[in-house]
């Protein structure tokens, strides 16, 4: 795919001829591909992309990376039942999340942990959810990595793929109407909907694109094209030019970005948001990167791809390394600092893990909560029967967990 | 088409009307329209979405006049994608709008069933109370006339098995208006199973029932006819044929109590069980298939309750649609669906049990 240093979001009537180009600011070695253009993007960042901010971004990527590594191992050790990592997509997460605010409402798929992390979800909250313990915001209702946070305007992860796409269009519609009713020119935020290259094959994708366009809703459809859907490589998933090329068919804006380039992801996301808010139209944004890790802890990806391929991406085009090299070039990081940050984040993750492991299971008395806004008589009846039963055999209902 | 007297809901109407001082005859579709109109007038967040609901006035004219009154922002014609518009509506409900999603018939809701069950129904629980979904799914359900297998299925059993959903099934115009109004006001996702064959049937409505504050609480059944020998538990079209059957049974000296469930989830256990305890015999009547149907739930309920089980003088009977996809030919269709005669026979079967010789 051709690379471009021009930040351009294409409308449907002016799409690029041939293969859509990949927008990039920073090369693999951390240097700006086109210094004058690249520097202007960096300089126009809001908030300012200064040393402090850059280190914060690096640190967050480091924390995500450590979390993935440690939680994966925790699953293999039998301490949590399941985990999904984001290895290889750290720049996609932090780059995009740092261009959004809490006014933007997020619908994600399951491989966007870093987006939530940047928004403020703590390691304790992550660990509590994965351990499904009594501190879990989700009250022990969901499998690991199905995070939810009303406070951070992040919709609880829902397993069926792609259902979040038309929902995001609907949420954006509601946000647009709310702004209208309040006499505002535009909505306070956009809906941002993350999904993968495989999810884009579902019928819901087509319906969502169509609706977002015809109803004119401020939503960013953010496709993380990482090359795989479990074992299905993109060659078997579609034959068109990735996902972004479909934008033209729906009358939408589109842009393709180098997902391993933190600056490019940030700039493109900010631009997409600006357009969506100003024009009340959806934008299809596709990041190109590589899923370094397995699909989940239930997968062994070496069964369908070579370890050489994985190694190549890890060593030659690593998003964290690329950003690190840029920061080193600016004198903001050196080996010692990097090692220290990695170590600090590792400790933080380990502590959260250990703390969460000891917290104990959620209260059985919450089993019948939140089915409806108010409990129906039948539920109350069942709950009373259960609590009575537990009171009779307390020793049979202690502890547990999966 | 379905002109035989045994099948006539108009007969049920005559039997059903009360001679009140000021009632107006209102067809069910107009009662539904009233409920939606009044809700939209009162609450700006309420909007209607579906195929043909706006300019066409609704495939069954239930949304007639609403587009003209409220405009395209609140009465939305959708492209043909049930999964798409249901997903969109669910997302908007997550953001505090109150969508009324119309399925042309619930047969088409299967295209959207993942959004209904996996998202709308479960999300409040999965998000531990973070994300509510105040949405209404409504449309024609169950047996129609001459539309065969893919347009005649009853989804009461399917939807009513799901925790997180509420499911109502109106019979009369009063039911239709009161239950739909309650559904729209309810902060939980509610499935409203209407009956195409009843849309044109007029029922008497009082001023109060036509007013904007009229609501029938969800979860409460109605005893349409009191009796002492047998309890007939039913909903929707089944109410009409059961009331007719009750008349016929009366001539044979059998006093039947007819319960209109009105709500399928949550079921009004108290009304059902106390009636069965009174009569000792029960027949459930539904337009769905037998296996794992509403009747199966009624039977289980009667046996699980000690007092009710003790009071049973006969096994619970269930009358359902034949265990076949609905055929098209008129004679086949008539043979496959519960009729007044079938209700009478089901009751007669359990009135006197002959001991084996």
XYZ file of C-alpha atoms in Angstrom:
759
model
C 0.000 0.000 0.000
C 1.322 3.461 -0.855
C 2.331 5.745 1.988
C 1.448 9.407 2.225
C 2.481 12.143 4.594
C -0.561 14.217 3.734
C -3.356 14.152 6.299
C -6.403 13.935 4.101
C -9.838 12.579 4.868
C -11.444 11.766 1.522
C -15.102 12.426 0.834
C -16.914 9.815 -1.258
C -16.852 11.849 -4.444
C -13.101 12.434 -4.392
C -11.662 9.118 -3.323
C -8.080 8.274 -4.276
C -7.593 6.422 -7.558
C -6.336 2.899 -6.987
C -5.321 1.619 -3.571
C -6.066 3.979 -0.711
C -2.807 5.425 0.653
C -1.680 4.953 4.242
C -1.176 8.191 6.181
C 2.067 8.247 8.141
C 3.981 10.875 10.096
C 6.813 8.827 11.630
C 8.893 6.068 10.029
C 9.841 2.814 11.759
C 13.078 4.303 13.015
C 11.216 7.077 14.800
C 12.227 9.850 12.423
C 9.645 12.114 10.805
C 9.060 10.905 7.268
C 8.563 14.449 6.039
C 9.950 16.680 8.787
C 8.210 19.924 7.815
C 4.781 18.391 7.395
C 5.191 15.973 10.272
C 6.381 18.613 12.689
C 3.397 20.804 11.885
C 1.011 17.990 12.824
C 2.851 17.454 16.062
C 2.918 21.163 16.811
C -0.789 21.568 16.169
C -1.692 18.829 18.643
C -4.123 19.671 21.328
C -3.273 19.137 24.094
C 0.303 20.091 23.381
C 2.493 17.165 22.484
C 5.365 18.198 24.685
C 7.792 16.046 26.610
C 5.485 15.484 29.561
C 2.623 14.426 27.356
C 4.836 12.209 25.223
C 6.190 10.429 28.276
C 2.671 9.919 29.548
C 1.740 8.334 26.227
C 4.824 6.139 26.289
C 4.157 5.107 29.858
C 0.563 4.173 29.042
C 1.701 2.021 26.126
C 4.220 0.406 28.444
C 1.533 -0.307 31.021
C -0.706 -1.854 28.375
C 2.149 -4.004 27.147
C 3.033 -5.169 30.648
C -0.614 -5.836 31.435
C -0.990 -7.966 28.327
C 2.114 -9.957 29.121
C 1.283 -10.509 32.786
C -2.428 -11.190 32.414
C -1.769 -13.664 29.617
C 0.550 -15.524 31.931
C -1.983 -15.305 34.725
C -4.450 -17.115 32.503
C -1.939 -19.820 31.676
C -1.327 -20.196 35.390
C -5.038 -20.727 35.944
C -5.540 -17.504 37.900
C -7.996 -15.956 35.448
C -10.067 -17.921 32.978
C -9.578 -15.901 29.836
C -7.759 -12.891 28.410
C -7.346 -11.000 25.158
C -4.247 -8.952 24.467
C -3.649 -5.931 22.269
C -0.035 -6.567 21.358
C 0.927 -4.688 18.237
C -1.916 -2.169 18.513
C -0.678 -0.014 21.368
C -0.301 3.032 19.111
C -3.787 2.509 17.708
C -5.191 2.648 21.226
C -3.196 5.472 22.757
C -3.005 7.480 19.540
C -6.758 7.509 19.033
C -7.795 7.765 22.659
C -5.582 10.786 23.235
C -7.443 12.639 20.480
C -10.811 12.083 22.141
C -12.482 13.399 25.283
C -14.894 12.000 27.831
C -17.676 13.771 25.923
C -17.143 11.270 23.131
C -19.020 8.044 23.691
C -17.086 4.854 22.967
C -18.424 1.590 21.598
C -15.602 -0.944 21.406
C -15.196 -4.568 20.386
C -12.757 -6.235 22.816
C -9.237 -5.339 21.705
C -9.208 -1.685 22.771
C -7.933 -1.952 26.319
C -5.466 0.906 25.833
C -8.243 3.264 24.740
C -9.999 2.699 28.051
C -6.742 2.816 29.935
C -5.937 6.278 28.574
C -9.429 7.482 29.525
C -8.672 6.679 33.147
C -9.703 3.103 33.929
C -7.298 2.042 36.672
C -5.242 -1.139 36.867
C -7.298 -2.141 39.885
C -10.495 -1.767 37.881
C -9.069 -3.803 35.001
C -7.885 -6.534 37.357
C -11.154 -6.614 39.301
C -13.101 -7.186 36.116
C -10.788 -9.937 34.936
C -10.994 -11.665 38.286
C -14.731 -11.023 38.481
C -14.356 -10.217 42.168
C -16.372 -8.224 44.655
C -14.719 -4.990 43.492
C -15.725 -5.589 39.869
C -17.731 -2.642 38.530
C -19.567 -5.221 36.471
C -20.693 -7.173 39.560
C -19.251 -10.435 38.251
C -21.575 -10.542 35.289
C -19.142 -10.871 32.408
C -16.153 -12.772 31.102
C -12.742 -11.105 31.421
C -11.951 -8.095 29.185
C -15.641 -7.154 28.956
C -15.021 -3.823 30.660
C -17.661 -1.163 31.158
C -17.574 2.324 32.606
C -20.387 4.801 32.680
C -18.106 7.405 34.227
C -15.670 7.155 31.332
C -18.458 7.119 28.706
C -17.419 3.607 27.621
C -20.159 1.153 26.720
C -19.861 -2.223 28.357
C -18.278 -4.679 25.940
C -20.786 -7.005 24.324
C -19.578 -10.210 22.708
C -21.601 -10.578 19.498
C -19.466 -8.942 16.834
C -20.456 -5.775 15.059
C -23.722 -5.253 16.933
C -22.107 -2.144 18.366
C -21.915 -0.487 14.916
C -25.577 0.297 14.346
C -25.839 1.028 18.066
C -23.101 3.642 17.745
C -24.953 5.213 14.833
C -28.071 5.311 16.989
C -26.181 6.822 19.903
C -24.726 9.480 17.613
C -28.219 10.216 16.355
C -29.385 10.710 19.931
C -26.408 12.966 20.719
C -27.112 15.077 17.641
C -30.772 15.449 18.616
C -29.814 16.380 22.158
C -27.584 19.173 20.888
C -30.370 20.417 18.615
C -32.817 20.513 21.483
C -30.324 22.480 23.545
C -29.912 24.973 20.726
C -26.285 24.031 20.069
C -24.661 24.069 16.652
C -23.072 20.708 17.106
C -23.012 17.839 19.510
C -20.702 17.901 22.532
C -18.949 14.821 21.277
C -18.971 12.086 18.703
C -19.647 8.404 18.948
C -16.520 6.378 18.230
C -17.028 2.773 17.289
C -14.061 0.386 17.216
C -14.202 -2.928 15.379
C -11.892 -5.318 13.546
C -11.351 -6.294 9.940
C -13.334 -9.511 10.487
C -16.260 -7.831 12.209
C -16.668 -5.658 9.120
C -18.034 -8.700 7.276
C -21.181 -8.912 9.396
C -24.504 -7.636 8.107
C -24.637 -5.116 10.921
C -21.645 -3.325 9.327
C -23.577 -2.661 6.133
C -26.670 -1.557 8.023
C -24.682 0.763 10.266
C -22.828 2.447 7.397
C -26.083 2.983 5.570
C -27.899 4.389 8.553
C -25.086 6.642 9.702
C -24.965 8.125 6.224
C -28.677 8.489 5.566
C -29.449 9.790 9.045
C -26.375 12.060 9.020
C -24.910 11.126 12.371
C -21.612 12.274 13.963
C -19.871 8.920 14.346
C -16.349 7.676 13.661
C -16.302 4.074 12.533
C -12.809 3.015 13.572
C -11.650 -0.202 11.927
C -8.575 -1.829 13.426
C -7.298 -3.819 10.495
C -4.722 -6.074 12.119
C -4.570 -8.760 9.476
C -6.465 -11.521 11.264
C -9.829 -12.603 12.576
C -8.827 -15.492 14.800
C -7.147 -17.642 12.146
C -8.753 -16.051 9.115
C -6.296 -13.832 7.295
C -7.655 -10.769 5.497
C -7.202 -12.496 2.130
C -10.055 -14.825 3.129
C -12.088 -12.111 4.796
C -12.539 -9.767 1.869
C -11.200 -9.139 -1.627
C -11.676 -5.397 -1.820
C -9.134 -2.772 -0.810
C -9.365 -3.231 2.932
C -12.319 -1.744 4.777
C -11.938 1.970 4.111
C -12.587 1.565 0.392
C -16.212 0.735 1.224
C -16.757 4.312 2.393
C -17.322 5.480 -1.143
C -20.191 3.054 -1.624
C -21.979 4.476 1.403
C -21.380 8.111 0.601
C -19.025 8.489 3.542
C -15.709 10.119 4.365
C -12.711 7.822 4.771
C -9.041 7.749 5.724
C -6.471 4.987 6.068
C -3.699 5.322 8.653
C -0.485 3.574 9.646
C -1.652 1.991 12.907
C 1.870 1.650 14.241
C 2.447 5.401 14.035
C 1.164 7.035 17.203
C 1.251 10.551 15.729
C -0.581 9.558 12.560
C -3.320 7.782 14.498
C -3.718 10.775 16.774
C -3.824 13.337 13.968
C -6.244 11.288 11.863
C -8.597 10.672 14.777
C -8.610 14.357 15.686
C -9.349 15.269 12.063
C -12.115 12.692 11.782
C -13.732 14.024 14.940
C -13.535 17.586 13.687
C -15.283 16.643 10.437
C -17.930 14.491 12.072
C -18.876 17.237 14.515
C -18.850 20.030 11.984
C -20.788 18.261 9.271
C -22.784 15.673 11.222
C -21.507 12.972 8.914
C -19.835 9.660 9.664
C -16.161 8.995 8.963
C -14.688 5.556 8.270
C -11.127 5.386 9.632
C -8.997 2.300 9.023
C -5.722 1.661 10.879
C -3.321 -0.826 9.303
C -1.316 -2.794 11.836
C -0.576 -6.348 12.896
C -2.019 -8.543 15.620
C 1.170 -9.718 17.281
C -0.565 -11.765 19.947
C -2.947 -14.690 19.663
C -6.626 -13.961 19.156
C -7.187 -14.834 22.809
C -5.939 -17.262 25.420
C -8.056 -19.897 23.680
C -5.937 -19.561 20.578
C -2.461 -20.642 19.527
C -1.716 -18.582 16.470
C 1.435 -20.495 15.611
C -0.966 -23.078 14.207
C -1.826 -20.788 11.314
C 1.119 -18.448 10.922
C 4.856 -18.727 11.221
C 6.734 -17.644 14.305
C 9.099 -15.863 11.910
C 6.279 -13.628 10.758
C 5.363 -12.735 14.331
C 9.008 -12.126 15.174
C 9.421 -9.864 12.157
C 6.592 -7.590 13.163
C 7.649 -7.540 16.794
C 11.207 -6.558 15.944
C 10.936 -4.518 12.778
C 7.700 -2.576 13.127
C 6.832 -2.284 16.758
C 4.642 0.728 17.640
C 6.159 1.176 21.085
C 9.726 0.986 19.744
C 8.931 3.466 17.001
C 7.627 6.058 19.413
C 10.459 5.355 21.823
C 12.987 6.093 19.090
C 11.289 9.370 18.323
C 11.404 10.342 22.006
C 15.025 9.259 22.283
C 15.789 11.422 19.277
C 14.290 14.390 21.115
C 16.259 13.536 24.231
C 13.090 12.781 26.195
C 13.891 9.126 26.837
C 17.002 7.020 27.229
C 17.631 3.343 27.956
C 17.733 3.905 31.686
C 14.429 5.808 31.764
C 12.752 3.247 29.530
C 13.897 0.403 31.748
C 12.671 2.274 34.808
C 9.271 3.026 33.293
C 8.854 -0.588 32.188
C 9.764 -1.748 35.651
C 7.402 0.670 37.411
C 4.517 -0.275 35.169
C 5.267 -3.955 35.587
C 5.129 -3.549 39.365
C 1.879 -1.643 39.145
C 0.293 -4.374 37.069
C 1.564 -7.146 39.340
C 0.294 -5.374 42.425
C -3.124 -4.885 40.896
C -3.220 -8.553 39.923
C -2.306 -9.749 43.373
C -4.718 -7.387 45.038
C -7.578 -8.420 42.782
C -6.860 -12.092 43.281
C -7.337 -11.756 47.027
C -10.523 -9.714 46.903
C -13.025 -12.528 46.952
C -16.110 -13.181 44.856
C -19.066 -10.847 44.340
C -21.990 -11.034 46.755
C -24.469 -13.757 45.854
C -27.240 -11.379 46.864
C -26.603 -9.363 43.699
C -27.533 -12.273 41.447
C -31.036 -11.008 40.730
C -30.193 -7.301 40.488
C -30.268 -5.344 37.237
C -32.447 -7.723 35.234
C -35.042 -4.997 35.143
C -34.929 -1.515 36.597
C -37.179 -2.796 39.367
C -37.466 -6.399 40.528
C -40.556 -8.215 39.388
C -42.490 -10.304 41.928
C -41.185 -13.496 40.349
C -37.592 -12.372 40.747
C -38.166 -11.340 44.348
C -39.650 -14.753 45.003
C -36.674 -16.531 43.472
C -34.209 -14.296 45.288
C -35.851 -14.974 48.648
C -35.755 -18.696 47.970
C -32.079 -18.522 47.062
C -31.058 -16.455 50.067
C -33.021 -18.733 52.351
C -31.261 -21.722 50.828
C -27.831 -20.151 51.218
C -28.564 -19.257 54.820
C -29.293 -22.914 55.415
C -26.090 -24.205 53.792
C -23.590 -21.368 54.129
C -20.570 -23.611 53.932
C -21.547 -24.720 50.418
C -21.582 -21.215 49.011
C -18.355 -19.629 50.116
C -15.704 -18.468 47.739
C -15.665 -19.895 44.259
C -14.982 -18.058 41.062
C -13.934 -19.380 37.667
C -61.646 -15.902 4.368
C -61.993 -16.988 7.960
C -65.707 -16.523 7.888
C -66.964 -19.464 9.853
C -68.829 -18.409 12.942
C -66.594 -20.513 15.102
C -63.665 -18.371 14.108
C -65.383 -15.042 14.451
C -63.949 -12.543 16.859
C -66.874 -10.297 16.154
C -69.041 -12.729 18.082
C -66.720 -12.329 20.987
C -67.145 -8.593 20.713
C -70.888 -8.805 21.051
C -70.535 -11.011 24.079
C -67.944 -8.746 25.558
C -69.486 -5.315 25.375
C -70.748 -3.744 28.462
C -73.602 -1.322 28.329
C -71.796 1.621 29.853
C -73.123 5.120 29.572
C -70.539 6.600 27.240
C -68.269 4.270 25.353
C -66.972 4.600 21.856
C -66.305 1.715 19.516
C -62.608 1.874 18.707
C -60.742 -0.587 16.493
C -57.557 -1.993 18.009
C -55.288 -0.279 15.477
C -56.699 3.106 16.411
C -56.256 2.392 20.097
C -52.586 1.595 19.408
C -52.282 4.774 17.368
C -53.762 6.781 20.249
C -51.257 5.347 22.699
C -48.304 6.209 20.484
C -49.613 9.670 19.642
C -50.264 10.555 23.269
C -46.836 9.277 24.328
C -45.075 11.244 21.589
C -46.938 14.395 22.506
C -45.977 14.086 26.138
C -42.351 13.030 25.791
C -40.015 14.419 23.163
C -37.674 11.450 23.512
C -40.277 9.023 22.155
C -39.926 8.269 18.470
C -41.126 5.639 16.008
C -38.955 3.651 13.645
C -39.660 0.894 11.179
C -40.380 -0.018 7.583
C -43.260 1.933 5.994
C -44.197 3.647 9.263
C -43.971 7.201 8.003
C -45.163 8.156 4.538
C -47.034 4.903 3.945
C -48.812 5.425 7.287
C -47.740 2.008 8.510
C -48.034 -1.393 6.859
C -51.124 -1.985 8.995
C -51.889 1.714 9.414
C -51.093 1.629 13.102
C -48.896 4.742 12.748
C -51.384 6.581 10.572
C -51.097 10.349 10.751
C -48.017 10.377 12.970
C -45.573 11.374 10.249
C -47.740 14.339 9.302
C -47.972 15.401 12.912
C -44.424 14.815 14.164
C -42.251 14.905 11.076
C -39.377 12.814 9.827
C -37.193 13.307 12.863
C -39.605 11.377 15.054
C -41.282 9.011 12.621
C -38.493 7.336 10.714
C -38.838 5.188 7.611
C -35.933 2.778 7.543
C -34.086 0.894 4.865
C -34.872 -2.797 4.891
C -32.640 -4.116 7.580
C -34.222 -5.300 10.801
C -30.854 -6.002 12.361
C -29.723 -2.545 11.360
C -32.608 -0.450 12.561
C -33.032 -2.501 15.703
C -29.354 -2.006 16.496
C -29.658 1.690 15.782
C -32.708 2.005 18.015
C -30.997 0.064 20.810
C -27.994 2.401 20.616
C -30.244 5.439 20.780
C -32.081 3.985 23.776
C -28.717 3.521 25.504
C -28.489 7.294 25.100
C -31.896 8.000 26.671
C -34.131 8.230 23.638
C -37.289 6.094 23.759
C -37.682 4.260 20.494
C -40.780 2.381 19.438
C -39.493 -0.113 16.912
C -42.094 -1.589 14.603
C -41.566 -5.006 13.051
C -43.891 -5.462 10.156
C -44.521 -8.800 11.735
C -42.575 -10.483 14.491
C -41.601 -13.128 11.981
C -39.138 -10.550 10.641
C -37.847 -9.824 14.121
C -35.763 -12.976 13.846
C -33.413 -10.949 11.667
C -32.927 -8.670 14.654
C -33.197 -11.156 17.475
C -29.566 -10.835 18.459
C -29.963 -7.109 19.045
C -33.177 -7.726 21.000
C -31.923 -10.565 23.191
C -28.150 -10.181 23.388
C -28.172 -6.404 23.595
C -31.495 -4.875 24.645
C -32.518 -7.598 27.086
C -29.164 -8.364 28.643
C -27.220 -5.133 28.608
C -28.613 -3.707 31.845
C -27.546 -6.852 33.656
C -24.214 -7.204 31.863
C -23.335 -3.595 32.534
C -24.312 -3.948 36.204
C -26.934 -1.229 35.912
C -24.855 1.197 33.820
C -26.754 0.937 30.588
C -30.556 0.869 30.467
C -32.545 0.233 27.315
C -35.998 1.850 27.448
C -37.159 0.466 24.135
C -40.440 -0.928 22.806
C -40.580 -3.582 20.107
C -44.044 -3.892 18.650
C -45.797 -5.442 15.690
C -48.130 -8.147 14.484
C -47.546 -11.573 16.006
C -48.960 -15.036 15.606
C -51.636 -16.440 13.392
C -52.871 -14.337 10.505
C -54.908 -15.496 7.541
C -53.548 -17.110 4.421
C -49.985 -15.944 4.813
C -48.469 -19.341 5.556
C -45.380 -20.513 7.398
C -43.067 -17.517 7.415
C -45.734 -15.007 8.383
C -47.735 -16.871 11.007
C -45.472 -17.825 13.871
C -46.258 -16.821 17.447
C -43.197 -15.564 19.342
C -44.700 -15.324 22.812
C -42.804 -18.363 24.094
C -39.486 -17.295 22.577
C -39.422 -13.757 23.945
C -41.073 -14.531 27.254
C -38.293 -16.964 28.150
C -35.727 -14.147 28.273
C -34.901 -12.439 31.565
C -34.495 -8.744 30.938
C -37.427 -8.511 28.536
C -41.005 -7.812 29.434
C -43.594 -9.245 27.073
C -47.202 -8.122 26.722
C -49.965 -9.365 24.422
C -53.091 -7.215 24.178
C -56.483 -8.562 23.158
C -58.986 -5.698 23.198
C -58.573 -2.017 22.328
C -58.444 -1.212 26.019
C -55.617 -3.749 26.387
C -53.844 -2.411 23.321
C -53.857 1.198 24.448
C -53.197 0.570 28.125
C -50.429 -1.965 27.610
C -48.662 -0.056 24.853
C -48.765 3.115 26.962
C -47.291 1.173 29.878
C -44.648 -0.335 27.621
C -43.539 3.064 26.349
C -43.318 4.420 29.888
C -41.478 1.345 31.157
C -37.712 1.880 31.516
C -37.045 -1.746 30.527
C -37.188 -3.260 27.028
C -40.751 -4.391 26.299
C -42.012 -6.638 23.503
C -45.597 -5.860 22.496
C -47.173 -8.754 20.604
C -50.149 -7.436 18.669
C -52.572 -9.495 16.593
C -53.166 -8.652 12.954
C -56.571 -10.318 12.926
C -57.687 -8.003 15.731
C -56.408 -4.725 14.279
C -59.736 -3.952 12.638
C -61.949 -5.223 15.443
C -63.784 -2.493 17.344
C -64.103 -2.711 21.114
C -65.880 -0.268 23.405
C -63.621 2.246 25.165
C -64.514 4.718 27.888
C -63.406 8.346 28.019
C -60.941 7.456 30.715
C -59.442 4.658 28.660
C -59.016 6.964 25.692
C -57.358 9.593 27.845
C -53.634 10.236 28.001
C -53.119 8.933 31.507
C -54.566 5.499 30.921
C -52.129 2.733 31.622
C -52.605 -0.980 32.293
C -49.926 -2.186 34.699
C -47.600 -4.717 33.155
C -47.698 -8.014 35.024
C -51.418 -8.056 35.754
C -53.815 -10.484 34.138
C -57.511 -9.769 33.730
C -60.390 -12.085 34.504
C -62.559 -11.496 31.459
C -65.279 -13.840 32.604
C -65.772 -15.358 36.012
C -66.544 -19.041 36.383
C -66.296 -21.931 38.796
C -65.709 -25.202 36.952
C -62.625 -24.625 34.843
C -59.996 -21.947 34.278
C -59.098 -21.056 30.709
C -55.772 -19.199 30.592
C -55.065 -17.440 27.345
C -53.948 -14.268 25.579
C -54.472 -12.278 22.400
C -56.688 -14.027 19.828
C -57.175 -16.871 22.269
C -59.239 -14.609 24.517
C -61.875 -14.081 21.846
C -62.315 -17.731 21.015
C -62.237 -18.710 24.695
C -65.020 -16.270 25.518
C -67.108 -17.736 22.722
C -66.295 -21.214 23.957
C -67.333 -20.206 27.469
C -70.761 -19.248 26.141
C -71.115 -22.600 24.487
C -69.882 -24.433 27.593
C -72.428 -22.573 29.693
C -75.204 -24.146 27.659
C -73.760 -27.511 28.682
C -73.737 -26.533 32.324
C -70.011 -25.860 32.537
C -68.985 -22.569 34.094
C -65.667 -21.442 32.639
C -63.470 -18.688 34.017
C -61.492 -16.951 31.276
C -58.216 -15.260 32.182
C -56.719 -12.808 29.711
C -53.021 -12.926 30.614
C -52.288 -9.486 29.079
C -48.661 -9.911 30.185
C -46.669 -13.034 29.278
C -43.570 -11.948 31.144
C -43.790 -11.488 34.071
C -46.774 -13.822 34.370
C -49.410 -12.926 36.953
C -48.924 -16.038 39.061
C -51.304 -14.916 41.749
C -54.298 -14.494 39.474
C -53.608 -17.710 37.611
C -52.968 -19.889 40.638
C -55.844 -18.599 42.744
C -58.193 -19.191 39.843
C -56.942 -22.746 39.376
C -57.246 -23.361 43.082
C -60.835 -22.221 42.841
C -61.812 -24.326 39.841
C -59.422 -27.277 40.067
C -59.124 -27.574 36.294
C -57.170 -25.567 33.769
C -56.822 -25.322 30.013
C -54.290 -22.994 28.430
C -54.983 -21.722 24.932
C -52.331 -20.243 22.644
C -51.554 -19.798 18.961
C -47.957 -20.938 19.333
C -46.607 -24.460 18.971
C -46.897 -26.950 21.823
C -43.302 -27.730 22.656
C -41.880 -25.323 25.248
C -44.841 -22.993 24.747
C -46.681 -20.732 27.144
C -48.957 -23.654 28.056
C -45.949 -25.642 29.192
C -45.086 -22.811 31.567
C -48.660 -22.678 32.910
C -48.569 -26.422 33.531
C -45.218 -26.236 35.317
C -46.439 -23.316 37.401
C -49.521 -25.208 38.557
C -47.505 -28.194 39.630
C -44.723 -26.281 41.319
C -47.124 -24.580 43.698
C -48.215 -26.936 46.487
C -51.664 -25.475 47.023
C -52.415 -25.426 43.319
C -51.122 -28.932 42.715
C -53.271 -30.227 45.553
C -56.326 -28.528 44.135
C -55.982 -29.998 40.628
C -58.745 -32.451 39.777
C -57.333 -33.132 36.333
C -54.054 -32.722 34.490
C -53.362 -29.317 32.996
C -54.490 -29.202 29.375
C -52.885 -27.113 26.717
C -54.404 -26.194 23.407
C -51.913 -24.988 20.846
C -51.408 -24.645 17.164
C -50.666 -27.942 15.422
C -47.015 -28.887 15.444
C -46.497 -27.852 11.835
C -45.299 -24.766 9.999
C -48.488 -22.984 8.999
C -49.798 -24.278 5.671
C -51.399 -21.996 3.144
C -54.527 -23.747 1.860
C -57.534 -22.524 3.768
C -58.755 -25.901 4.891
C -55.295 -26.887 6.091
C -54.879 -23.613 7.937
C -58.234 -23.947 9.684
C -57.338 -27.460 10.756
C -54.018 -26.303 12.199
C -55.201 -23.457 14.433
C -57.119 -23.518 17.733
C -60.805 -22.791 17.215
C -63.802 -22.253 19.485
C -64.717 -25.906 19.017
C -61.220 -26.963 20.020
C -61.469 -24.973 23.236
C -64.828 -26.551 24.039
C -63.402 -30.000 23.392
C -60.281 -29.389 25.486
C -62.429 -28.341 28.417
C -64.868 -31.215 27.980
C -61.980 -33.655 28.015
C -61.056 -32.780 31.552
C -64.489 -32.234 33.027
C -65.150 -35.912 33.507
C -62.352 -38.459 33.524
C -63.422 -42.026 32.897
C -61.530 -44.506 34.996
C -59.863 -47.211 32.929
C -62.042 -50.309 32.919
